[in-house]
Short mmCIF file of C-alpha atoms (C1' of nucleotides) in Angstrom, two decimals:
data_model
loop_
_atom_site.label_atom_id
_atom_site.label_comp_id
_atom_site.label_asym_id
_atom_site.label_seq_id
_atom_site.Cartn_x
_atom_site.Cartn_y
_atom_site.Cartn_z
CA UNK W 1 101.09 -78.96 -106.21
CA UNK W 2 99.49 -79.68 -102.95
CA UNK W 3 97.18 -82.59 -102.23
CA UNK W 4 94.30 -80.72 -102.19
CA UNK W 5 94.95 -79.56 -105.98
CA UNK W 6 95.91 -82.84 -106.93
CA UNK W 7 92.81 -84.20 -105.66
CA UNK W 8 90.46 -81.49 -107.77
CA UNK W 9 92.54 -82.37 -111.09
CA UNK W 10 92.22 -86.48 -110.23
CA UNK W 11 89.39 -86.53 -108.84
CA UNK W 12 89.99 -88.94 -106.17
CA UNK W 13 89.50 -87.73 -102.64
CA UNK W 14 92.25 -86.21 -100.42
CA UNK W 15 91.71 -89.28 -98.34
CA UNK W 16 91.75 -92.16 -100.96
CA UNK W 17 95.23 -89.83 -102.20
CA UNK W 18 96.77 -90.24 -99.05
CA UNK W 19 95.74 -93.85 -98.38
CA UNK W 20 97.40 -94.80 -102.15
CA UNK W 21 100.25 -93.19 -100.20
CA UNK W 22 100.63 -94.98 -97.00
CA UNK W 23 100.37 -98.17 -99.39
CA UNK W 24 103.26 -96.94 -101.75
CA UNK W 25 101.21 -97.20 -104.86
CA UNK W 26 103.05 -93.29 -105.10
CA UNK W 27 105.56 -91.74 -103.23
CA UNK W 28 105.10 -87.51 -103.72
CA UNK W 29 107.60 -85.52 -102.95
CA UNK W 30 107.59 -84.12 -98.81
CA UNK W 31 108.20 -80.40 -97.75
CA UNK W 32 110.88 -80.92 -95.43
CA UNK W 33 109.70 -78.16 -93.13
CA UNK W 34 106.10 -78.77 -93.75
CA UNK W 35 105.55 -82.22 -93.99
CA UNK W 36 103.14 -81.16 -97.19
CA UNK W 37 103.29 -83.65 -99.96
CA UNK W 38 104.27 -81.83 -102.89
CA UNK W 39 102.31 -83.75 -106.45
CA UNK W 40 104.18 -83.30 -109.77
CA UNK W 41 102.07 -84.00 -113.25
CA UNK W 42 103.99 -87.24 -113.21
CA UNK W 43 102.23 -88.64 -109.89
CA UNK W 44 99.10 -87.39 -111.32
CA UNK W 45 99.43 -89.37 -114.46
CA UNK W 46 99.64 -91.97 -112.25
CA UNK W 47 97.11 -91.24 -109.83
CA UNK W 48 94.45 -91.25 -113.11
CA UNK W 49 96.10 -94.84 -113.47
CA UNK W 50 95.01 -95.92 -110.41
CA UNK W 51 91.92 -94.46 -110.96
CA UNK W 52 90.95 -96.18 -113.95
CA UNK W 53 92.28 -99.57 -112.41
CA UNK W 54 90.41 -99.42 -109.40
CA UNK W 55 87.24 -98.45 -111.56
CA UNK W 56 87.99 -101.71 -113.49
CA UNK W 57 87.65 -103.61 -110.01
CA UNK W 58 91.66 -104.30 -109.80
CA UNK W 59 92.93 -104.36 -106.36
CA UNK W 60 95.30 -102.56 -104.83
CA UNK W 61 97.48 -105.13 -105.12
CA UNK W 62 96.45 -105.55 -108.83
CA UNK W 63 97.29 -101.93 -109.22
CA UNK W 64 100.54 -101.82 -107.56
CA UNK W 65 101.81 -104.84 -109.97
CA UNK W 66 100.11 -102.75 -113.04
CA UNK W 67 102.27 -99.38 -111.90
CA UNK W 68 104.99 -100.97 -111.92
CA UNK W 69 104.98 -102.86 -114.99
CA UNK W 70 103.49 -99.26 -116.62
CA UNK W 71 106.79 -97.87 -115.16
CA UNK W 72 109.05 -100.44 -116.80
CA UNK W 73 109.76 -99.78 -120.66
CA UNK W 74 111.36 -103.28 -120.71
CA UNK W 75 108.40 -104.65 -119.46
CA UNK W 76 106.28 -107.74 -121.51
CA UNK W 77 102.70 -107.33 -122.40
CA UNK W 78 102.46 -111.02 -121.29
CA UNK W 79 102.72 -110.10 -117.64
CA UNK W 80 100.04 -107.48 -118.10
CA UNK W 81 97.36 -109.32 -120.00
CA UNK W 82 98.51 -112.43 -117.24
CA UNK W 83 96.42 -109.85 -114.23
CA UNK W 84 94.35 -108.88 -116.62
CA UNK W 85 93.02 -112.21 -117.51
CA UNK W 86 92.41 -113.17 -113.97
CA UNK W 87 90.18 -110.38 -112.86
CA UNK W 88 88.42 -110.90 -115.99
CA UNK W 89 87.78 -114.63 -115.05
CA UNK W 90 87.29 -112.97 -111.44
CA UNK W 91 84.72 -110.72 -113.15
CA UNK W 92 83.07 -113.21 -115.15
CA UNK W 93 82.33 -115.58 -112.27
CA UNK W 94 80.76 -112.88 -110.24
CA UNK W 95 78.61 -111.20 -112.83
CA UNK W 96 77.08 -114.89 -113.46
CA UNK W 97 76.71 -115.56 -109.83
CA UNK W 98 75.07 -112.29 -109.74
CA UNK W 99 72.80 -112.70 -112.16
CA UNK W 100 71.62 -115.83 -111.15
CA UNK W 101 70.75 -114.40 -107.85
CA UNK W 102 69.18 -111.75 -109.23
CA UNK W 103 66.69 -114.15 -111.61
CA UNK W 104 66.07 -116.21 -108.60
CA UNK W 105 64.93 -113.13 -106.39
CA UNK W 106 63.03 -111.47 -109.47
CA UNK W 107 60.95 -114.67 -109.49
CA UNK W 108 60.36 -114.38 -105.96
CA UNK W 109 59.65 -111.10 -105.69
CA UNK W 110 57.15 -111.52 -109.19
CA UNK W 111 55.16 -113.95 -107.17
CA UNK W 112 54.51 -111.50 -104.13
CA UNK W 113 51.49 -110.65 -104.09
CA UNK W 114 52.68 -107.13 -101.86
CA UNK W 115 49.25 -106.77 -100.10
CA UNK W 116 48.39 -106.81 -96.66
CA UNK W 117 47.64 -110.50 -96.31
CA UNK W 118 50.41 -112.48 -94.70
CA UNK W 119 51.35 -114.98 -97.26
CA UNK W 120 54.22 -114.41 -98.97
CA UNK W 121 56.43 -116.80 -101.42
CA UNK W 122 59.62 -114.76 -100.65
CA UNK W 123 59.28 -116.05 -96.77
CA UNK W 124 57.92 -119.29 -97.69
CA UNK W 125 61.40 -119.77 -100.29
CA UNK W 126 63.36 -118.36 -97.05
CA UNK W 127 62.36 -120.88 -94.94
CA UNK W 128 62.92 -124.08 -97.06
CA UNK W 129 59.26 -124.80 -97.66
CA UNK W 130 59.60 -125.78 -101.52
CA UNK W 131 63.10 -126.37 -101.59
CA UNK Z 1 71.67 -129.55 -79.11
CA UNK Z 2 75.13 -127.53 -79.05
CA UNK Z 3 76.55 -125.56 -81.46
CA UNK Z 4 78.65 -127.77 -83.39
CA UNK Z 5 75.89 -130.21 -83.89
CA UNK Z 6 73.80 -127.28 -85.33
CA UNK Z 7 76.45 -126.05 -87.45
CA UNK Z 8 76.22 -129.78 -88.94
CA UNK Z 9 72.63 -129.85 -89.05
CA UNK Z 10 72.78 -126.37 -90.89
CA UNK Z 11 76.27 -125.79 -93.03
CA UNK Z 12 76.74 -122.56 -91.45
CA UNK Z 13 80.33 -122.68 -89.50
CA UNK Z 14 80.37 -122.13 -85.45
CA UNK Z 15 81.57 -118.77 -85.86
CA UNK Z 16 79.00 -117.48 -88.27
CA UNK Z 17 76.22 -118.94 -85.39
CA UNK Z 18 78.35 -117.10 -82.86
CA UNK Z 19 78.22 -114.14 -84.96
CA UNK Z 20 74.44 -114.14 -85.51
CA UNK Z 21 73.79 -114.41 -81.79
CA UNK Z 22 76.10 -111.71 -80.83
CA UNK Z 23 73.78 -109.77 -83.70
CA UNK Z 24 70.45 -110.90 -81.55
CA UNK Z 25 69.59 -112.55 -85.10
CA UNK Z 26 69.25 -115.44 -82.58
CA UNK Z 27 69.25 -116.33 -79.36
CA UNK Z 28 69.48 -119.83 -77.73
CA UNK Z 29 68.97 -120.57 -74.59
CA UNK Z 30 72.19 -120.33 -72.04
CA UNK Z 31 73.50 -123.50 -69.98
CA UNK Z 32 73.25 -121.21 -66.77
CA UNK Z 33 76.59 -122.80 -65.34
CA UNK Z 34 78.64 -123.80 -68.59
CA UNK Z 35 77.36 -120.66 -70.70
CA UNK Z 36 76.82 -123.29 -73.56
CA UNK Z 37 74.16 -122.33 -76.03
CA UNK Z 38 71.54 -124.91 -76.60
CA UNK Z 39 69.86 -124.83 -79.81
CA UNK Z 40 65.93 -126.31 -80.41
CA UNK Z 41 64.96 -126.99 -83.76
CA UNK Z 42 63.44 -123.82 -84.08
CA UNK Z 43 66.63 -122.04 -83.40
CA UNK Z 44 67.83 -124.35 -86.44
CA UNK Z 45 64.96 -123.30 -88.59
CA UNK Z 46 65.80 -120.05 -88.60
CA UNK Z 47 69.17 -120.40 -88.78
CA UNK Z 48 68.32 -121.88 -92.00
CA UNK Z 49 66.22 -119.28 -92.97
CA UNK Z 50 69.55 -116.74 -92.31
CA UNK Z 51 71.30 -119.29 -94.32
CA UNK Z 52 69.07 -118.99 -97.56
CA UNK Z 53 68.59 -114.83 -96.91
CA UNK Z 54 72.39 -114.38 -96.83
CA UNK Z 55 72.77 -117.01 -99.71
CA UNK Z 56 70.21 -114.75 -101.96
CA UNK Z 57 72.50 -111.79 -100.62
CA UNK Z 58 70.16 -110.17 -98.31
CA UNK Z 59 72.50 -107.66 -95.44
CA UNK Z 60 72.34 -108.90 -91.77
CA UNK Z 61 70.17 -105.75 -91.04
CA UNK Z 62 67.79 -107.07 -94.27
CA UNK Z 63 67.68 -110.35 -92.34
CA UNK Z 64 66.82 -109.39 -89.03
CA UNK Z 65 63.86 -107.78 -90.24
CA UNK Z 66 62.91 -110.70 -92.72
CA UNK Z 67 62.96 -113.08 -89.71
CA UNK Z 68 60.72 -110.73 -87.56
CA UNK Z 69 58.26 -110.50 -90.33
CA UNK Z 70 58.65 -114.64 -90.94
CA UNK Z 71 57.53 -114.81 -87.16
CA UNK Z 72 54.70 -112.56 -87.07
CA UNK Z 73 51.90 -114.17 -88.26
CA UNK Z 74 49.63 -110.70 -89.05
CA UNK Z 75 52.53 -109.49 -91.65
CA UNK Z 76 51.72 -108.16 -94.76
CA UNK Z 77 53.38 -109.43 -97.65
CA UNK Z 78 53.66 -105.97 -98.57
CA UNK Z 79 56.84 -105.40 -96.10
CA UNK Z 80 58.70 -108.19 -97.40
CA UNK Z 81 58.57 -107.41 -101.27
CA UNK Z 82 59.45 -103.63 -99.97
CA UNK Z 83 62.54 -105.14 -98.53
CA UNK Z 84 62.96 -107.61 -101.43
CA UNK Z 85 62.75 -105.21 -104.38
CA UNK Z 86 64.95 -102.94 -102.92
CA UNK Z 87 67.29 -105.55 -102.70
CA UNK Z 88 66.47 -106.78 -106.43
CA UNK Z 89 66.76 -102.91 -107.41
CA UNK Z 90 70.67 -103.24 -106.29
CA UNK Z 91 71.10 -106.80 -107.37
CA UNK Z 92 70.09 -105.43 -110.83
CA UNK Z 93 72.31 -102.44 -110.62
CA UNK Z 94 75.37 -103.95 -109.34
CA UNK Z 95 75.28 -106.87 -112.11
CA UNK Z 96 74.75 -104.02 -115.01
CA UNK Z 97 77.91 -102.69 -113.69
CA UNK Z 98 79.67 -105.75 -113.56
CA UNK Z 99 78.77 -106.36 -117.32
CA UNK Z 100 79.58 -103.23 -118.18
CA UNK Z 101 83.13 -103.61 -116.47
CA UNK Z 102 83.13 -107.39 -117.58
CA UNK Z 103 83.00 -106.25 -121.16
CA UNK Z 104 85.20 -103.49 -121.58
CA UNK Z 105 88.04 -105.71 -119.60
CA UNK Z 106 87.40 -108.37 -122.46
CA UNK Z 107 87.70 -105.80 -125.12
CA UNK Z 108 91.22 -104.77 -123.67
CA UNK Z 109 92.31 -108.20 -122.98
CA UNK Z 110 91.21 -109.59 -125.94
CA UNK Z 111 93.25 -106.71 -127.69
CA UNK Z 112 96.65 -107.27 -125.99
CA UNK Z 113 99.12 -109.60 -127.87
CA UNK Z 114 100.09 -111.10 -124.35
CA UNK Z 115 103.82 -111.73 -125.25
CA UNK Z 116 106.89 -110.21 -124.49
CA UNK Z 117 107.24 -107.61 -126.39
CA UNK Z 118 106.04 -104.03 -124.04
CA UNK Z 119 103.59 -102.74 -126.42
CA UNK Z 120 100.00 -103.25 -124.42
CA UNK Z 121 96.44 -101.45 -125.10
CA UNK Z 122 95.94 -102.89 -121.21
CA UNK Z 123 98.40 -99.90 -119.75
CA UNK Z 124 96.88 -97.44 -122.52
CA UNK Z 125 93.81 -98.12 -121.66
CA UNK Z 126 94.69 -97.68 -118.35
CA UNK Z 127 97.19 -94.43 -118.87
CA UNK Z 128 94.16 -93.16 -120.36
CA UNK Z 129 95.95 -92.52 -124.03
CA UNK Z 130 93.02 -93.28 -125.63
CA UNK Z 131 90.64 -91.76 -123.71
"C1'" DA P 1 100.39 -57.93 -84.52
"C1'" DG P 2 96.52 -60.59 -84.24
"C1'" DT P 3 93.03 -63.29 -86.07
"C1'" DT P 4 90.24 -65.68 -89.24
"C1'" DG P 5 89.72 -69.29 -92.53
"C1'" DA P 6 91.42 -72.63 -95.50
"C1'" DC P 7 94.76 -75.59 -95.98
"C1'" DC P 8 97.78 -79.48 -94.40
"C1'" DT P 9 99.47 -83.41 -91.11
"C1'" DT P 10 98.89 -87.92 -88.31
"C1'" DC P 11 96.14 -91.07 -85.81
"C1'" DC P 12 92.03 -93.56 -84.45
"C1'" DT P 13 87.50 -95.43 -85.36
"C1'" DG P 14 84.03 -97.58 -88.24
"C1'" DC P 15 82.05 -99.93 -92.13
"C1'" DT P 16 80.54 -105.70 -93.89
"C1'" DA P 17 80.34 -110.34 -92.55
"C1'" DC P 18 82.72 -112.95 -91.15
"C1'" DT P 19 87.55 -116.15 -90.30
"C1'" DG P 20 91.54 -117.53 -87.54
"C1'" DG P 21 93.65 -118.06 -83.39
"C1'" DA P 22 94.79 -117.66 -78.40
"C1'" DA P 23 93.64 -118.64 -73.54
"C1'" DG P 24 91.01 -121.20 -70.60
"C1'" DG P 25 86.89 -123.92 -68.72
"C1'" DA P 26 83.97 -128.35 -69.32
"C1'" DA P 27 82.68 -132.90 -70.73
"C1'" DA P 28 83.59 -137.38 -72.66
"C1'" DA P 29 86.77 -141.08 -73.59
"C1'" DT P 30 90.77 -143.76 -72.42
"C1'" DA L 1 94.50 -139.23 -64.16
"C1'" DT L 2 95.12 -137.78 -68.55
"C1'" DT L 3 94.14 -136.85 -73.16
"C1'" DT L 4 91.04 -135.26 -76.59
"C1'" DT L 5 87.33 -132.71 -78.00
"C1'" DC L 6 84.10 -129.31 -77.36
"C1'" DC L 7 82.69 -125.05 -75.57
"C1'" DT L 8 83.42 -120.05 -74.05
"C1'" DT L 9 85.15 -115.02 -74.76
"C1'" DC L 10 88.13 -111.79 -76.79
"C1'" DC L 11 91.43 -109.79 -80.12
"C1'" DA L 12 93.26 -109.20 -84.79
"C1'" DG L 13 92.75 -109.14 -89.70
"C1'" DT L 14 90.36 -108.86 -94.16
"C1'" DA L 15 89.38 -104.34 -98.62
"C1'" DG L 16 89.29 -99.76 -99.47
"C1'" DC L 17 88.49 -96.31 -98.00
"C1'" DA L 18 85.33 -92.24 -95.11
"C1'" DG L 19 84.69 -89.41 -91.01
"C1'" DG L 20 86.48 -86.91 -87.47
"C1'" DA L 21 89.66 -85.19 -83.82
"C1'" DA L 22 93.85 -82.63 -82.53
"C1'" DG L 23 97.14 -79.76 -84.03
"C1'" DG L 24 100.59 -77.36 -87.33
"C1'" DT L 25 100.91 -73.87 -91.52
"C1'" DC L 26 100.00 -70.23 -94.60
"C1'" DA L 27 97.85 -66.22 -96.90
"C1'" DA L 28 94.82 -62.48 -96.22
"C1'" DC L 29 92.38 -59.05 -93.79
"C1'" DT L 30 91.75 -55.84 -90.09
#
DNA sequence: AGTTGACCTTCCTGCTACTGGAAGGAAAAT
DNA sequence: ATTTTCCTTCCAGTAGCAGGAAGGTCAACT
């Protein structure tokens, strides 16, 4: 199966395919003659992995460490849930920093008054005046 | 006043300040035979401002226009909220994703015995067994 | 056989907002 | 005079790709 196919079945792009390539997350088969990387249902299986990882935020790096311990039946759950953990804590720390940005703009942008007159509490906040 | 001595007097690091001048954010007068900047205490005022704007995650672009409309005294408060809701719009949408992804990482970690043995809903999850 | 169109390849650039470091001039301290 | 510290510009790297150019390949149609 050519990359083009593999891409419709993953649904990652030609592009990302190649790029998981050039960074050995998978290593297709090459046409000799051609060049043409040739995709078996085995590197699709785990080019849905690496979908699914990157849509939970893990690296590449992340990703590369989760293939190969995905690969290896000997492997310990220990040393999965050990990545795991630390993007969660990763996770957790930026979805409170985020929200706490996002309360501290919604209160600016409550007290706007959005008309044409000049004063504005988002600029005033922006320039120190009150804090 | 030289760089250093506003980075000081601001918390923003001499290459940031280098980096907001080469993005005409700001621009401080030139020693005409050293090429030193020289910073007035307007300069640091809105480098403060920058500070705060990037702080509450507003883009470089976002800034620029924020610090035109904080020096135009016939602005209507209308163009800042634009700019600031916009930015609230994506602050919301980016931390509903990060709960979202926050969560269902907890779920799988909190699943996952974490010990040596291979068995791990992590790398199901992942392999897509499940879903 | 020739040609079109749809594939494929590699390589280079650009995106965001900086950070780190090299090479070299300038000013202050010793 | 020399050392130290500060300043300058420029280049590379970060994460994870996307866009595009230049060129090879393959099946189909005329």
């Amino acid at each position: 199966m050519l990359i083009g196919e593999a891409s419709k079945q993953t649904g990652l792009s030609t592009k990302t395919i190649r790029f998981y390539c050039d960074r050995d997350l998978i290593a297709p088969r090459r046409d000799p003659f051609t060049g043409y990387r040739s995709f078996t249902e085995n590197d699709l299986a785990k080019l849905r992995f690496l979908k699914k990882a990157r849509q939970l935020d893990f690296s590449i790096k992340d990703c590369s460490e989760l293939l190969i311990l995905y690969n290896q039946p000997d492997r310990a759950s220990l040393d999965v849930k050990t990545i795991a953990s630390k993007k969660l804590e990763e996770l957790d720390a930026k979805a409170n920093e985020l929200n706490s940005l996002r309360n501290q703009l919604k209160l600016l942008v409550e007290r706007c008054s959005g008309d044409h007159l000049p004063d504005c509490p988002i600029l005033d906040a922006l320039a120190g005046e009150r804090n």
